[in-house]
Amino acid sequence: MVDSNVLLDIATGDPVWSGWSTAAVEKTANESILVINPIIYAEVSIGFETIEELEEALPGDLYRREPLPYEAAFLAGKCFLEYRRRGGTRSSPLPDFLIGAHAAVAGYQLLTRDAARFRTYFPRLVLIAP
């Protein structure tokens, strides 16, 4: 599964991260299937003016699109509860919880450059990170 921050690095040409993110996506695509879900799609959409531009950046033949499993939604809720118990201030589950839970439930590795939260709340999730 490819986290939205990696895809946005590429789409925006981020001066710090686009090189790493581009290389990581290319390497991962050569070794396995790239997967996104509606949460990732929504987060990446902020970098584009039209859905056509977004579709061109995330072609269906390169990125398999999967719905969020209900088991992942349940796990995301439990992780969010732990976040709140640890002093987190957000009032609704963060997208990272839904993305991490989807990858964990499906048995996917997660390509991300923001590993800290995933390591904290999904310690068994295999991360591909800098």
PDB file of C-alpha atoms in Angstrom:
ATOM      1  CA  MET A   1       0.000   0.000   0.000  1.00  0.00           C
ATOM      2  CA  VAL A   2       1.312   3.460  -0.872  1.00  0.00           C
ATOM      3  CA  ASP A   3       0.722   6.237   1.656  1.00  0.00           C
ATOM      4  CA  SER A   4      -0.585   9.557   0.389  1.00  0.00           C
ATOM      5  CA  ASN A   5       2.469  11.511   1.544  1.00  0.00           C
ATOM      6  CA  VAL A   6       4.657   9.525  -0.871  1.00  0.00           C
ATOM      7  CA  LEU A   7       2.261  10.130  -3.760  1.00  0.00           C
ATOM      8  CA  LEU A   8       1.990  13.830  -2.950  1.00  0.00           C
ATOM      9  CA  ASP A   9       5.791  14.116  -2.843  1.00  0.00           C
ATOM     10  CA  ILE A  10       5.875  12.873  -6.422  1.00  0.00           C
ATOM     11  CA  ALA A  11       2.894  14.899  -7.640  1.00  0.00           C
ATOM     12  CA  THR A  12       4.155  18.170  -6.166  1.00  0.00           C
ATOM     13  CA  GLY A  13       7.835  17.611  -6.924  1.00  0.00           C
ATOM     14  CA  ASP A  14       8.667  18.093  -3.255  1.00  0.00           C
ATOM     15  CA  PRO A  15      12.278  19.352  -3.212  1.00  0.00           C
ATOM     16  CA  VAL A  16      13.217  17.250  -0.176  1.00  0.00           C
ATOM     17  CA  TRP A  17      11.267  14.017  -0.693  1.00  0.00           C
ATOM     18  CA  SER A  18      10.321  13.590  -4.361  1.00  0.00           C
ATOM     19  CA  GLY A  19      13.546  11.764  -5.234  1.00  0.00           C
ATOM     20  CA  TRP A  20      13.205   9.232  -2.441  1.00  0.00           C
ATOM     21  CA  SER A  21       9.478   8.786  -3.018  1.00  0.00           C
ATOM     22  CA  THR A  22       9.834   8.313  -6.779  1.00  0.00           C
ATOM     23  CA  ALA A  23      12.589   5.726  -6.360  1.00  0.00           C
ATOM     24  CA  ALA A  24      10.647   3.906  -3.627  1.00  0.00           C
ATOM     25  CA  VAL A  25       7.458   3.703  -5.722  1.00  0.00           C
ATOM     26  CA  GLU A  26       9.391   2.471  -8.771  1.00  0.00           C
ATOM     27  CA  LYS A  27      11.214  -0.183  -6.728  1.00  0.00           C
ATOM     28  CA  THR A  28       8.025  -1.318  -5.003  1.00  0.00           C
ATOM     29  CA  ALA A  29       6.097  -1.452  -8.292  1.00  0.00           C
ATOM     30  CA  ASN A  30       8.769  -3.772  -9.687  1.00  0.00           C
ATOM     31  CA  GLU A  31       8.462  -6.098  -6.689  1.00  0.00           C
ATOM     32  CA  SER A  32       4.732  -6.085  -5.904  1.00  0.00           C
ATOM     33  CA  ILE A  33       1.341  -4.544  -6.609  1.00  0.00           C
ATOM     34  CA  LEU A  34       0.756  -0.930  -5.582  1.00  0.00           C
ATOM     35  CA  VAL A  35      -2.488  -0.493  -3.645  1.00  0.00           C
ATOM     36  CA  ILE A  36      -4.452   2.603  -2.651  1.00  0.00           C
ATOM     37  CA  ASN A  37      -7.820   3.070  -0.950  1.00  0.00           C
ATOM     38  CA  PRO A  38     -10.416   5.878  -0.930  1.00  0.00           C
ATOM     39  CA  ILE A  39      -8.709   7.599   2.019  1.00  0.00           C
ATOM     40  CA  ILE A  40      -5.403   7.797   0.132  1.00  0.00           C
ATOM     41  CA  TYR A  41      -7.227   8.884  -3.031  1.00  0.00           C
ATOM     42  CA  ALA A  42      -8.965  11.693  -1.127  1.00  0.00           C
ATOM     43  CA  GLU A  43      -5.759  12.916   0.491  1.00  0.00           C
ATOM     44  CA  VAL A  44      -3.866  12.917  -2.812  1.00  0.00           C
ATOM     45  CA  SER A  45      -6.729  14.720  -4.577  1.00  0.00           C
ATOM     46  CA  ILE A  46      -5.826  17.978  -2.825  1.00  0.00           C
ATOM     47  CA  GLY A  47      -2.798  18.257  -5.102  1.00  0.00           C
ATOM     48  CA  PHE A  48      -4.898  18.314  -8.279  1.00  0.00           C
ATOM     49  CA  GLU A  49      -7.388  20.709  -9.842  1.00  0.00           C
ATOM     50  CA  THR A  50      -9.482  18.084 -11.645  1.00  0.00           C
ATOM     51  CA  ILE A  51     -10.345  14.435 -11.256  1.00  0.00           C
ATOM     52  CA  GLU A  52      -8.925  13.831 -14.719  1.00  0.00           C
ATOM     53  CA  GLU A  53      -5.508  15.048 -13.568  1.00  0.00           C
ATOM     54  CA  LEU A  54      -5.731  12.847 -10.498  1.00  0.00           C
ATOM     55  CA  GLU A  55      -6.742   9.831 -12.580  1.00  0.00           C
ATOM     56  CA  GLU A  56      -3.742  10.422 -14.835  1.00  0.00           C
ATOM     57  CA  ALA A  57      -1.438  10.539 -11.787  1.00  0.00           C
ATOM     58  CA  LEU A  58      -2.966   7.405 -10.225  1.00  0.00           C
ATOM     59  CA  PRO A  59      -3.790   5.185 -13.193  1.00  0.00           C
ATOM     60  CA  GLY A  60      -5.858   2.116 -12.389  1.00  0.00           C
ATOM     61  CA  ASP A  61      -3.449  -0.153 -14.242  1.00  0.00           C
ATOM     62  CA  LEU A  62      -0.628   0.858 -11.875  1.00  0.00           C
ATOM     63  CA  TYR A  63      -2.514   1.368  -8.597  1.00  0.00           C
ATOM     64  CA  ARG A  64      -4.997  -1.287  -7.517  1.00  0.00           C
ATOM     65  CA  ARG A  65      -7.906   0.422  -5.786  1.00  0.00           C
ATOM     66  CA  GLU A  66      -9.451  -1.314  -2.821  1.00  0.00           C
ATOM     67  CA  PRO A  67     -12.322  -0.360  -0.547  1.00  0.00           C
ATOM     68  CA  LEU A  68     -11.623   0.024   3.150  1.00  0.00           C
ATOM     69  CA  PRO A  69     -12.440  -3.297   4.848  1.00  0.00           C
ATOM     70  CA  TYR A  70     -14.784  -3.122   7.838  1.00  0.00           C
ATOM     71  CA  GLU A  71     -12.181  -4.976   9.906  1.00  0.00           C
ATOM     72  CA  ALA A  72      -9.756  -2.145   9.137  1.00  0.00           C
ATOM     73  CA  ALA A  73     -12.314   0.453  10.209  1.00  0.00           C
ATOM     74  CA  PHE A  74     -12.735  -1.392  13.511  1.00  0.00           C
ATOM     75  CA  LEU A  75      -8.972  -1.582  14.063  1.00  0.00           C
ATOM     76  CA  ALA A  76      -8.581   2.103  13.163  1.00  0.00           C
ATOM     77  CA  GLY A  77     -11.175   2.973  15.794  1.00  0.00           C
ATOM     78  CA  LYS A  78      -9.315   0.975  18.444  1.00  0.00           C
ATOM     79  CA  CYS A  79      -6.005   2.613  17.511  1.00  0.00           C
ATOM     80  CA  PHE A  80      -7.667   6.025  17.638  1.00  0.00           C
ATOM     81  CA  LEU A  81      -8.969   5.217  21.123  1.00  0.00           C
ATOM     82  CA  GLU A  82      -5.399   4.411  22.207  1.00  0.00           C
ATOM     83  CA  TYR A  83      -4.236   7.683  20.650  1.00  0.00           C
ATOM     84  CA  ARG A  84      -6.827   9.582  22.732  1.00  0.00           C
ATOM     85  CA  ARG A  85      -5.796   7.726  25.893  1.00  0.00           C
ATOM     86  CA  ARG A  86      -2.203   8.809  25.236  1.00  0.00           C
ATOM     87  CA  GLY A  87      -3.295  12.438  25.132  1.00  0.00           C
ATOM     88  CA  GLY A  88      -4.114  12.882  21.441  1.00  0.00           C
ATOM     89  CA  THR A  89      -6.331  15.888  20.855  1.00  0.00           C
ATOM     90  CA  ARG A  90      -8.093  15.107  17.575  1.00  0.00           C
ATOM     91  CA  SER A  91     -11.796  14.364  17.931  1.00  0.00           C
ATOM     92  CA  SER A  92     -12.157  11.951  15.000  1.00  0.00           C
ATOM     93  CA  PRO A  93      -9.921   9.179  13.653  1.00  0.00           C
ATOM     94  CA  LEU A  94      -7.011  10.423  11.601  1.00  0.00           C
ATOM     95  CA  PRO A  95      -6.590   9.173   8.026  1.00  0.00           C
ATOM     96  CA  ASP A  96      -3.311   7.519   9.065  1.00  0.00           C
ATOM     97  CA  PHE A  97      -5.245   5.182  11.355  1.00  0.00           C
ATOM     98  CA  LEU A  98      -7.489   4.081   8.476  1.00  0.00           C
ATOM     99  CA  ILE A  99      -4.559   3.662   6.088  1.00  0.00           C
ATOM    100  CA  GLY A 100      -2.432   1.775   8.623  1.00  0.00           C
ATOM    101  CA  ALA A 101      -5.313  -0.447   9.677  1.00  0.00           C
ATOM    102  CA  HIS A 102      -6.136  -1.308   6.057  1.00  0.00           C
ATOM    103  CA  ALA A 103      -2.525  -2.300   5.376  1.00  0.00           C
ATOM    104  CA  ALA A 104      -2.355  -4.293   8.631  1.00  0.00           C
ATOM    105  CA  VAL A 105      -5.628  -6.174   8.109  1.00  0.00           C
ATOM    106  CA  ALA A 106      -4.798  -6.971   4.475  1.00  0.00           C
ATOM    107  CA  GLY A 107      -1.260  -8.095   5.332  1.00  0.00           C
ATOM    108  CA  TYR A 108       0.330  -5.431   3.119  1.00  0.00           C
ATOM    109  CA  GLN A 109       3.568  -3.570   3.578  1.00  0.00           C
ATOM    110  CA  LEU A 110       3.123   0.196   3.764  1.00  0.00           C
ATOM    111  CA  LEU A 111       5.284   2.554   1.728  1.00  0.00           C
ATOM    112  CA  THR A 112       5.433   5.789   3.738  1.00  0.00           C
ATOM    113  CA  ARG A 113       7.883   8.437   4.801  1.00  0.00           C
ATOM    114  CA  ASP A 114       5.972   9.142   8.018  1.00  0.00           C
ATOM    115  CA  ALA A 115       6.729   5.987   9.976  1.00  0.00           C
ATOM    116  CA  ALA A 116       6.474   7.216  13.590  1.00  0.00           C
ATOM    117  CA  ARG A 117       2.688   7.009  14.029  1.00  0.00           C
ATOM    118  CA  PHE A 118       2.460   3.721  12.139  1.00  0.00           C
ATOM    119  CA  ARG A 119       5.199   2.177  14.296  1.00  0.00           C
ATOM    120  CA  THR A 120       3.446   3.370  17.446  1.00  0.00           C
ATOM    121  CA  TYR A 121      -0.056   2.122  16.651  1.00  0.00           C
ATOM    122  CA  PHE A 122       0.675  -0.730  14.231  1.00  0.00           C
ATOM    123  CA  PRO A 123       3.893  -2.263  15.582  1.00  0.00           C
ATOM    124  CA  ARG A 124       3.628  -5.427  13.449  1.00  0.00           C
ATOM    125  CA  LEU A 125       2.996  -3.553  10.213  1.00  0.00           C
ATOM    126  CA  VAL A 126       5.966  -3.852   7.855  1.00  0.00           C
ATOM    127  CA  LEU A 127       6.981  -0.381   6.704  1.00  0.00           C
ATOM    128  CA  ILE A 128       9.036   0.729   3.736  1.00  0.00           C
ATOM    129  CA  ALA A 129      10.346   4.052   4.974  1.00  0.00           C
ATOM    130  CA  PRO A 130      13.469   6.211   4.873  1.00  0.00           C
TER     131      PRO A 130
END
